[in-house]
């Protein structure tokens, strides 16, 4: 952290300026009847910038602020995108979820930065995962087997989303006790590895039961990162043999899963969108046409027609942004998320726990973004994923906030004042005495 | 008047290109500035880590060799992959781990055959290490001490 606030002032000004330029683009190219329609959006975006930065500066003292600036930049740009779909307005729901995501980011940062403390509460992570799975099973009984949502009237949420940060934390904490291997038959097996595999298989079974196999790749990616970290640990000895065996097993599992997947998955995998334009391929066809209509520079904010299609602001949000803002601006989404993941590589983590945590978060976010964008462009089957930080959605945005907090924790390890003040005091007294003696 | 000009501009492709280019350019500049800030923060954090956590080092009691402690988690063992390797048969392949949190170093035995001793006491759980503590891994003894101080207990 800089003691000189001017260094941060420069970045704060740039974030504000970027948002101002985005808002100016809305004024210059947007679809509105009266300029007053833009005011609520402008006030909300610039207000959140100022409030969040002031809160960070005066009420909170942390080692690094770069992740906060980047997160604020992305979230407010997503508010501008979401408020412009189909006409300039203000998407209050998305704005509130963005604020919640910022709060969750700070909470997650505070909870996950100290790996030693987290190790002591590791069992509660398994309890939390069990509780979420229990809630999912209860909702299956109450609302129907395939229902993934819980409706509280004023708020709807998807409990399965919250499994992602918990599973990433399980992966990260499992890396710390891997030395404790025991020989079972012919193999040296760590209890932690078994528990993590058990957790992954339980998630797989519950997703299978709920017919929500689309979100399985995110968990599989986080689990694969944990496995690779485990193989590569300790860092100098890279077990190529083990890695090849695991890759081969993984490939066999993927091929078998594709071959023996349930009927509804096979339908999705083999659908030809152009021959089924008004059926299963409707959304993808419209999304592709919207990308083509938008071109490089877009029709202008608010002039898009894709908003009339279901899930235009969630599952096919990439196409909606392409149509209104153009392909060039839409590419910025990929750039933002990749930047967010690259940032911890500049300020590298100092422990295997933080490394595994960052890799797990990166895997979840990259897979989620890839499945959404490639699905929208018909490069892979459409899975209905949301783009992190951009798509509208309460549970998804809160989960992204929690994951961003983990990224921040990974790049900002704990090295504040020592835990034992009495010991320091003793040393200070001793050094004081020596100085006096010398005099 | 203003609305008419704006309407005219909206229909112009060049205007669309200019606005999109400015938006993309500004976002890129902003992200790169944040990256450059992250680099500057890294240098500050490294100095701070050095000040808080990097002030300790190990001294090999036999040879007097200085072993720096440069990470939050350091694996000690006989295995070629250990961060600090002692090629001594009394030391297990994965013998112990040194952790640092908030500037306080701890040692944890990883179920080694010959055990880990701190000041001649066998440890079974994490033990906080203080300046000039003697740690014994098998028959290999080291002393943890603050950098730049005169050795007292090392023979």
XYZ file of C-alpha atoms in Angstrom:
594
model
C 0.000 0.000 0.000
C 1.278 3.460 -0.853
C 1.547 5.948 1.963
C 1.259 8.607 -0.694
C -2.424 8.783 -1.639
C -1.671 10.646 -4.903
C -0.557 7.357 -6.509
C -4.044 5.972 -5.922
C -5.642 9.259 -6.896
C -4.299 8.780 -10.433
C -6.013 5.386 -10.782
C -9.202 6.658 -9.149
C -9.336 9.510 -11.646
C -8.817 7.087 -14.539
C -11.615 4.786 -13.336
C -13.938 7.791 -13.017
C -12.847 9.101 -16.430
C -13.471 5.724 -18.087
C -16.979 5.593 -16.659
C -17.564 9.200 -17.738
C -16.487 8.345 -21.298
C -18.784 5.282 -21.317
C -21.647 7.510 -20.127
C -20.761 10.081 -22.805
C -20.957 7.289 -25.392
C -24.447 6.519 -24.063
C -25.414 10.214 -24.420
C -23.920 10.519 -27.903
C -25.102 7.226 -29.397
C -27.874 6.028 -27.065
C -31.570 5.504 -27.692
C -33.459 7.954 -25.432
C -36.170 10.576 -25.819
C -34.956 12.965 -23.180
C -31.431 13.377 -21.827
C -32.850 13.263 -18.295
C -33.274 9.502 -18.788
C -29.470 9.188 -18.535
C -29.162 11.091 -15.228
C -30.112 8.252 -12.818
C -27.567 5.954 -14.485
C -24.817 8.599 -14.424
C -25.485 9.516 -10.783
C -25.582 5.834 -9.731
C -22.354 4.885 -11.530
C -20.281 7.890 -10.475
C -21.808 7.805 -6.986
C -20.821 4.165 -6.480
C -17.292 4.960 -7.702
C -16.879 7.749 -5.181
C -18.544 5.988 -2.239
C -16.580 2.763 -2.710
C -13.231 4.536 -3.088
C -13.851 6.781 -0.068
C -14.917 3.727 1.973
C -11.743 1.897 1.015
C -9.486 4.871 1.701
C -10.828 6.000 5.044
C -12.443 2.998 6.694
C -10.247 0.232 5.519
C -6.521 -0.241 5.371
C -5.266 -3.031 3.128
C -2.110 -3.999 1.283
C -3.328 -3.606 -2.295
C -6.120 -1.724 -3.988
C -5.601 -2.692 -7.622
C -8.120 -5.557 -7.548
C -10.710 -3.174 -6.074
C -10.164 -0.625 -8.844
C -10.460 -3.279 -11.548
C -13.561 -4.811 -9.960
C -15.204 -1.406 -9.602
C -14.378 -0.609 -13.236
C -15.908 -3.873 -14.499
C -19.005 -3.788 -12.295
C -19.936 -0.214 -13.171
C -19.366 -0.898 -16.882
C -21.708 -3.884 -16.541
C -24.285 -1.563 -14.906
C -23.975 0.757 -17.945
C -24.367 -2.222 -20.350
C -27.360 -3.649 -18.487
C -29.107 -0.274 -18.188
C -28.913 0.309 -21.939
C -30.395 -2.956 -23.221
C -33.476 -2.163 -25.351
C -33.515 1.542 -24.408
C -31.683 3.793 -21.946
C -32.893 3.420 -18.371
C -31.460 2.265 -15.083
C -31.192 -1.393 -14.108
C -31.669 -1.025 -10.350
C -31.690 -4.790 -9.725
C -28.303 -5.230 -11.377
C -26.969 -2.176 -9.543
C -27.982 -3.628 -6.167
C -26.419 -7.006 -6.982
C -23.208 -5.207 -7.998
C -23.097 -3.458 -4.606
C -23.704 -6.841 -2.927
C -20.859 -8.315 -4.998
C -18.493 -5.555 -3.810
C -19.487 -6.204 -0.188
C -19.100 -9.988 -0.643
C -15.659 -9.400 -2.187
C -14.483 -7.636 0.988
C -16.007 -10.299 3.265
C -14.438 -13.115 1.263
C -11.068 -11.288 1.266
C -11.112 -10.971 5.046
C -12.146 -14.604 5.559
C -9.765 -16.291 3.135
C -6.486 -14.369 3.264
C -5.067 -16.122 6.325
C -4.493 -19.760 5.405
C -3.542 -20.821 8.923
C -6.786 -19.476 10.364
C -8.791 -21.039 7.539
C -7.233 -24.431 8.258
C -8.722 -24.353 11.757
C -12.239 -23.855 10.389
C -11.891 -26.234 7.453
C -14.451 -28.698 8.793
C -17.077 -25.946 8.618
C -16.485 -25.716 4.854
C -17.527 -29.354 4.500
C -20.515 -28.650 6.776
C -21.468 -25.641 4.575
C -21.183 -27.758 1.415
C -23.325 -30.458 3.053
C -25.881 -27.820 4.087
C -26.155 -26.474 0.511
C -26.590 -29.998 -0.861
C -29.216 -30.626 1.848
C -31.062 -27.423 0.830
C -30.951 -28.538 -2.825
C -32.448 -31.905 -1.890
C -35.163 -30.245 0.210
C -36.046 -27.891 -2.686
C -36.302 -30.973 -4.915
C -38.970 -32.344 -2.580
C -40.845 -29.026 -2.173
C -40.539 -27.358 -5.591
C -39.916 -30.367 -7.830
C -36.831 -32.400 -8.700
C -35.459 -30.237 -11.501
C -36.089 -26.878 -9.860
C -32.789 -25.110 -9.101
C -34.246 -21.913 -7.667
C -35.582 -20.939 -4.268
C -38.217 -18.235 -4.448
C -38.539 -16.095 -1.312
C -41.021 -13.745 -2.987
C -38.802 -10.641 -2.917
C -35.644 -12.541 -3.840
C -34.852 -15.603 -5.908
C -31.592 -17.464 -5.557
C -29.847 -20.571 -6.809
C -28.168 -22.451 -3.912
C -25.929 -24.472 -6.239
C -24.045 -21.267 -7.183
C -22.704 -20.929 -3.621
C -21.059 -24.336 -3.885
C -18.435 -22.827 -6.220
C -16.510 -20.629 -3.719
C -16.806 -23.307 -1.021
C -15.456 -25.996 -3.353
C -12.546 -23.745 -4.421
C -11.711 -23.205 -0.739
C -11.870 -26.970 -0.135
C -9.408 -27.464 -2.998
C -7.087 -24.818 -1.533
C -7.184 -26.106 2.037
C -6.750 -29.735 0.953
C -3.322 -28.887 -0.449
C -1.937 -28.099 2.997
C -2.176 -31.526 4.611
C -1.284 -33.660 1.663
C 1.905 -34.905 3.278
C -0.139 -36.976 5.684
C -0.379 -39.962 3.360
C -1.280 -43.428 4.538
C -0.707 -46.690 2.739
C -3.977 -48.355 1.787
C -3.311 -51.654 -0.060
C -0.636 -50.605 -2.582
C -1.266 -46.877 -2.677
C -0.221 -43.958 -0.509
C -3.397 -41.964 -0.131
C -3.966 -38.695 1.659
C -7.164 -38.326 3.691
C -7.564 -34.818 2.334
C -7.429 -36.020 -1.285
C -10.076 -38.634 -0.546
C -12.360 -36.099 1.131
C -11.978 -33.628 -1.755
C -12.724 -36.357 -4.316
C -15.737 -37.376 -2.210
C -16.977 -33.769 -2.204
C -16.558 -33.544 -6.003
C -18.403 -36.829 -6.572
C -21.231 -35.702 -4.269
C -21.554 -32.471 -6.289
C -21.544 -34.524 -9.501
C -24.312 -36.806 -8.155
C -26.487 -33.918 -7.004
C -26.040 -32.162 -10.387
C -26.937 -35.430 -12.140
C -30.004 -35.807 -9.928
C -31.103 -32.212 -10.600
C -30.393 -32.425 -14.366
C -27.950 -29.506 -14.057
C -24.876 -31.104 -15.606
C -24.133 -27.868 -17.498
C -22.494 -26.338 -14.413
C -20.357 -29.429 -13.767
C -17.419 -28.197 -15.946
C -16.742 -25.339 -13.495
C -16.380 -27.769 -10.574
C -14.383 -30.182 -12.731
C -12.007 -27.348 -13.690
C -11.468 -26.326 -10.039
C -10.937 -29.981 -9.060
C -8.485 -30.488 -11.942
C -6.504 -27.434 -10.769
C -6.368 -28.863 -7.238
C -5.172 -32.224 -8.609
C -2.495 -30.575 -10.759
C -1.328 -28.446 -7.791
C -1.179 -31.614 -5.697
C 0.951 -33.376 -8.300
C 3.225 -30.399 -8.742
C 3.681 -30.006 -5.008
C 6.406 -29.781 -3.828
C 7.133 -27.376 -6.633
C 10.537 -28.588 -7.813
C 9.484 -32.179 -8.485
C 6.972 -32.286 -11.306
C 5.562 -35.779 -11.487
C 5.086 -36.153 -15.245
C 4.105 -39.818 -15.005
C 1.303 -39.119 -12.562
C 0.121 -36.155 -14.634
C -0.011 -38.274 -17.820
C -1.955 -41.026 -16.016
C -4.459 -38.513 -14.617
C -4.860 -36.789 -18.013
C -5.487 -40.191 -19.638
C -8.080 -41.087 -16.972
C -9.684 -37.641 -17.442
C -9.871 -38.107 -21.222
C -11.461 -41.566 -20.807
C -14.009 -40.146 -18.313
C -14.914 -37.267 -20.712
C -15.342 -39.628 -23.689
C -17.433 -42.052 -21.604
C -19.522 -39.157 -20.223
C -20.249 -37.883 -23.750
C -21.115 -41.372 -24.986
C -23.319 -42.395 -22.074
C -24.800 -38.967 -21.268
C -28.559 -38.840 -20.595
C -30.943 -38.167 -23.488
C -31.519 -34.493 -22.726
C -27.746 -33.870 -22.777
C -27.335 -35.811 -26.057
C -30.062 -33.610 -27.590
C -28.170 -30.479 -26.619
C -24.879 -31.887 -27.934
C -26.222 -32.882 -31.314
C -28.631 -30.007 -32.036
C -28.204 -28.279 -35.408
C -29.429 -24.752 -34.676
C -30.011 -23.743 -38.318
C -32.281 -26.697 -39.068
C -34.143 -26.137 -35.770
C -34.282 -22.330 -35.863
C -37.650 -22.074 -34.135
C -37.089 -24.880 -31.657
C -33.969 -25.756 -29.643
C -31.739 -23.507 -31.744
C -33.886 -20.358 -31.496
C -31.811 -18.462 -28.907
C -28.475 -19.285 -30.531
C -29.714 -18.335 -34.022
C -30.982 -14.974 -32.761
C -27.748 -14.445 -30.810
C -25.597 -15.122 -33.881
C -27.723 -12.853 -36.068
C -27.461 -10.101 -33.443
C -23.650 -10.375 -33.419
C -23.660 -10.052 -37.217
C -26.085 -7.091 -37.134
C -24.015 -5.264 -34.539
C -20.813 -5.477 -36.554
C -17.619 -3.986 -35.186
C -19.121 -0.785 -33.775
C -22.706 -1.770 -32.885
C -26.110 -0.212 -33.508
C -25.769 2.095 -30.511
C -26.730 1.654 -26.832
C -30.445 0.921 -26.513
C -31.027 0.240 -30.224
C -30.761 -3.551 -29.962
C -33.659 -5.901 -30.605
C -32.248 -9.017 -28.932
C -33.645 -7.891 -25.565
C -37.001 -9.391 -26.646
C -35.416 -12.869 -26.593
C -35.410 -14.793 -23.317
C -32.163 -14.571 -21.320
C -30.841 -11.662 -23.425
C -29.290 -10.061 -20.331
C -27.989 -13.294 -18.809
C -27.154 -16.326 -20.977
C -26.679 -14.503 -24.310
C -25.500 -11.206 -22.887
C -22.360 -11.328 -25.069
C -24.525 -11.171 -28.205
C -26.665 -8.357 -26.761
C -23.541 -6.280 -26.062
C -22.210 -7.107 -29.554
C -25.436 -5.876 -31.107
C -25.652 -2.595 -29.185
C -22.007 -1.686 -28.528
C -20.230 -3.625 -31.266
C -17.842 -6.562 -31.327
C -14.834 -4.392 -30.335
C -16.426 -3.282 -27.059
C -17.766 -6.819 -26.435
C -14.213 -8.134 -26.685
C -13.411 -5.916 -23.719
C -15.447 -8.319 -21.547
C -12.954 -11.086 -22.252
C -10.122 -8.624 -21.692
C -11.595 -7.562 -18.308
C -11.961 -11.068 -16.962
C -8.542 -12.146 -18.207
C -7.050 -8.974 -16.641
C -8.713 -9.792 -13.334
C -7.099 -13.219 -13.428
C -3.694 -11.926 -14.557
C -3.505 -9.366 -11.747
C -2.599 -11.945 -9.037
C 0.236 -13.141 -11.295
C 1.936 -9.738 -10.945
C 1.805 -9.887 -7.182
C 2.413 -13.596 -6.806
C 0.990 -15.625 -3.929
C 3.523 -16.833 -1.371
C 1.924 -20.083 -0.272
C 0.620 -23.223 -1.957
C -2.794 -22.541 -0.413
C -3.076 -19.127 -2.094
C -1.750 -20.522 -5.396
C -4.336 -23.310 -5.450
C -7.081 -20.872 -4.470
C -6.196 -18.438 -7.281
C -5.932 -21.254 -9.828
C -9.323 -22.636 -8.720
C -10.993 -19.214 -9.036
C -9.336 -18.637 -12.424
C -10.535 -22.045 -13.640
C -14.129 -21.399 -12.513
C -14.294 -17.909 -14.078
C -12.566 -18.856 -17.344
C -14.736 -21.964 -17.852
C -17.902 -20.005 -17.041
C -16.995 -17.201 -19.456
C -15.848 -19.633 -22.164
C -19.018 -21.724 -21.981
C -21.188 -18.612 -22.260
C -19.340 -16.901 -25.118
C -18.613 -20.058 -27.139
C -22.208 -21.208 -26.508
C -23.564 -17.863 -27.797
C -21.378 -18.193 -30.902
C -22.496 -21.810 -31.492
C -18.961 -23.148 -31.126
C -20.076 -25.509 -28.338
C -23.525 -26.635 -27.113
C -25.503 -23.945 -25.325
C -25.280 -24.494 -21.557
C -26.982 -21.401 -20.175
C -24.013 -20.100 -18.173
C -23.626 -16.485 -17.120
C -20.635 -14.281 -17.888
C -18.992 -13.410 -14.559
C -19.599 -9.791 -13.435
C -21.513 -8.883 -16.626
C -24.670 -11.022 -16.764
C -27.613 -10.129 -14.607
C -28.306 -12.426 -11.659
C -28.282 -12.280 -7.877
C -26.668 -15.574 -6.830
C -24.240 -15.518 -9.736
C -23.094 -11.958 -8.992
C -22.682 -12.644 -5.253
C -20.660 -15.780 -6.070
C -18.480 -13.748 -8.446
C -17.935 -11.198 -5.672
C -16.856 -13.976 -3.300
C -14.485 -15.392 -5.931
C -13.019 -11.919 -6.610
C -12.370 -11.574 -2.868
C -10.397 -14.816 -2.993
C -8.307 -13.481 -5.876
C -7.591 -10.383 -3.817
C -6.695 -12.505 -0.785
C -4.265 -14.519 -2.904
C -2.362 -11.475 -4.078
C -2.508 -9.674 -0.772
C -1.193 -12.088 1.851
C -1.237 -11.289 5.527
C 1.802 -9.533 6.739
C 0.520 -7.009 9.117
C 1.827 -6.367 12.597
C 3.071 -9.519 14.387
C 0.546 -11.538 16.358
C 2.507 -11.510 19.616
C 2.647 -7.941 20.835
C 4.144 -8.961 24.208
C 7.137 -10.518 22.445
C 7.678 -7.371 20.377
C 7.342 -5.182 23.446
C 9.953 -7.314 25.237
C 12.303 -6.898 22.275
C 11.722 -3.159 22.177
C 12.380 -2.875 25.919
C 15.547 -4.980 25.534
C 16.835 -2.882 22.620
C 16.025 0.283 24.597
C 18.017 -1.030 27.574
C 21.010 -1.903 25.365
C 20.995 1.559 23.847
C 20.888 3.148 27.314
C 23.727 0.888 28.474
C 25.796 1.896 25.482
C 25.206 5.570 26.246
C -30.754 22.362 -32.527
C -28.575 20.169 -30.286
C -30.830 17.140 -30.849
C -30.697 17.613 -34.611
C -26.898 17.674 -34.610
C -26.830 14.572 -32.401
C -29.295 12.780 -34.665
C -27.096 13.592 -37.661
C -24.011 12.317 -35.887
C -25.728 9.083 -34.829
C -26.342 8.199 -38.450
C -22.681 8.727 -39.317
C -20.523 5.595 -39.375
C -17.360 7.607 -38.763
C -18.880 9.029 -35.584
C -19.721 5.475 -34.369
C -16.160 4.398 -35.090
C -14.695 7.378 -33.221
C -16.929 6.871 -30.147
C -16.214 3.096 -30.007
C -12.487 3.694 -30.478
C -12.399 6.272 -27.669
C -14.274 3.892 -25.316
C -11.952 0.964 -26.105
C -8.831 3.140 -25.881
C -9.871 4.618 -22.531
C -10.705 1.220 -21.022
C -7.367 -0.192 -22.192
C -5.450 2.789 -20.791
C -7.277 2.448 -17.474
C -6.575 -1.297 -17.175
C -2.893 -0.841 -18.108
C -2.529 1.942 -15.543
C -4.025 -0.370 -12.906
C -1.485 -3.016 -13.956
C 1.396 -0.567 -13.631
C 0.086 0.352 -10.178
C 0.017 -3.347 -9.273
C 3.692 -3.597 -10.244
C 4.591 -0.668 -8.028
C 2.568 -2.183 -5.181
C 4.447 -5.442 -5.638
C 7.775 -3.758 -4.920
C 6.332 -2.137 -1.796
C 4.814 -5.432 -0.615
C 8.078 -7.304 -1.143
C 9.890 -4.785 1.012
C 7.185 -5.056 3.637
C 7.257 -8.866 3.592
C 11.016 -8.722 3.999
C 10.578 -6.399 6.969
C 7.847 -8.405 8.738
C 8.364 -12.034 7.716
C 11.752 -12.152 6.021
C 13.767 -11.016 9.037
C 14.431 -14.613 10.145
C 16.878 -17.151 8.729
C 18.101 -20.616 9.603
C 21.670 -21.377 10.532
C 22.984 -24.889 10.055
C 24.525 -25.752 13.422
C 27.159 -28.076 11.905
C 28.380 -25.988 8.990
C 27.224 -22.512 10.029
C 25.584 -22.096 6.646
C 22.900 -19.389 6.391
C 19.599 -20.655 4.945
C 17.181 -17.868 3.925
C 13.427 -18.222 4.563
C 11.793 -16.630 1.533
C 8.226 -17.932 1.390
C 5.177 -18.293 3.607
C 5.444 -22.070 3.558
C 8.734 -23.975 3.480
C 8.967 -27.732 3.235
C 11.936 -29.383 4.926
C 12.942 -32.933 4.084
C 15.238 -35.370 2.351
C 13.185 -35.480 -0.842
C 14.749 -33.785 -3.865
C 11.670 -31.591 -4.072
C 11.816 -30.123 -0.579
C 12.374 -26.374 -0.344
C 15.167 -26.939 2.175
C 16.829 -30.283 1.577
C 19.040 -32.121 4.042
C 20.512 -35.299 2.456
C 20.636 -37.060 5.803
C 19.085 -40.516 6.353
C 17.760 -39.503 9.792
C 15.489 -36.997 8.046
C 12.246 -38.156 6.453
C 11.445 -37.321 2.849
C 8.764 -34.858 3.990
C 9.923 -34.074 7.494
C 8.468 -30.741 8.596
C 6.988 -27.496 7.352
C 7.846 -23.968 8.445
C 4.936 -21.521 8.202
C 4.825 -17.787 8.652
C 1.745 -15.763 9.403
C 1.737 -12.130 10.506
C 5.509 -12.278 10.938
C 5.389 -15.252 13.322
C 7.177 -18.424 12.239
C 5.840 -21.835 13.212
C 7.109 -25.344 12.692
C 4.959 -28.416 12.137
C 6.191 -32.002 12.076
C 4.745 -34.024 9.178
C 4.731 -37.362 10.987
C 8.457 -37.930 10.473
C 10.141 -41.119 11.722
C 12.757 -39.443 13.890
C 10.605 -36.483 14.941
C 11.186 -32.752 15.180
C 12.506 -31.113 18.350
C 12.368 -27.467 19.361
C 14.835 -26.625 22.123
C 15.215 -30.387 22.762
C 11.451 -30.891 23.220
C 9.678 -33.176 20.759
C 6.787 -31.413 19.039
C 3.454 -32.977 18.182
C 1.587 -29.903 16.937
C 2.471 -26.479 15.518
C 4.995 -24.652 17.655
C 5.733 -20.929 17.506
C 9.409 -20.215 16.931
C 11.339 -17.454 18.645
C 14.686 -15.909 17.916
C 17.611 -18.256 18.723
C 15.380 -21.356 19.043
C 17.113 -24.590 18.150
C 15.176 -26.887 15.833
C 16.303 -30.458 15.336
C 15.169 -32.526 12.348
C 16.502 -36.046 12.970
C 20.162 -35.464 13.720
C 20.253 -32.210 11.788
C 20.121 -29.178 14.059
C 19.454 -25.630 12.914
C 18.967 -22.353 14.694
C 16.364 -19.814 13.714
C 17.524 -16.286 14.279
C 16.987 -12.755 13.154
C 19.109 -11.623 10.250
C 22.073 -9.373 10.903
C 22.482 -10.336 14.559
C 25.551 -11.891 16.058
C 25.416 -15.620 16.520
C 25.498 -16.681 20.136
C 24.508 -20.311 20.380
C 26.008 -21.523 17.131
C 29.242 -23.354 17.752
